[in-house]
Every structure is written in C-alpha cells, then in structure tokens.
Amino acid sequence: LKSNMYDNIQMMDPNGILLANISKKKAKWYVSKHLATWKTHPVCIQLSFTPRAHSGSGFEKSVKQNVCVACGDDGGLFMRHYIVPYAYRTLLAKKFKTHQSHDVVILCPDCHLHCEHATQLRMNSLE
C-alpha cells in the first residue's frame, strides 16, 4: 500500500520541452547517472542529452491524480491494479506484453478487493 502512486515530476528535454511526467525514483535515477539535472521553476529534471524521439502519446505527459479510479477516493492508501492479469499476460504475443504504464491503475483497498474478486470469478468461468 502506498499513499501516493504518482509523483508527477516533469522530465524536460534540453530545450525545455515536456517529455513525460515521471516518478521521483526515476527522476533520481536520471540525476544519479548524470543524464539530467534538477531545475527549480518548475520543479523538474532536464535531460542533458537529446532523446532519439519524442513520445507521440499524451498519456506520458498527462498529470496523473492520486485517486482511486473506481470510487474517486483521494484520502487514503492505494494499490496498483493490473488490468490484464499476469496469468493471461504470459500467454500474449511479445508485442502485447511490453510494459505499458496505462495497463496499471490505482485503486483503494476496498475497490481492489472487489476487482480481484470479479477477476477471479471471470477467470474461473473461462476454465
């Protein structure tokens, strides 16, 4: 359980163009490897190299809210919920198994239990 799943640290290219909103852990990794530096206005990291390509998706650039996607609770602890269960992900072709951050959502513990129960019922009906 975590209180905040999304840190929304902005990652900028050398020209100051927003590439993505990332976790504090990932931002610290870039800085520790001397691939980026911290900036203060706004608080972000700026890459010290030009990336090969800019993301075409707006999802990586969007600010993610620390709220349960099912009930909207924003005052408690959260859990990661994988949209495609691991048991099925292993059966997919490699191109569908690559990490997609939008395949993971956050739920409060109550909603997570409800979703896991519904997932298990569905999996049992398919066997």
Coordinates of C-alpha atoms in Angstrom, one line a residue, residues 1 21 27 29 38 44 50 69 124:
L1 CA 0.0 0.0 0.0
N21 CA 5.7 13.1 -16.0
A27 CA 14.0 11.2 -11.7
W29 CA 18.0 7.7 -11.3
W38 CA 17.2 19.2 -11.2
C44 CA 11.5 19.1 -12.8
T50 CA 18.7 14.9 -26.8
V69 CA -10.1 5.2 -10.5
N124 CA -12.9 -19.4 -13.1

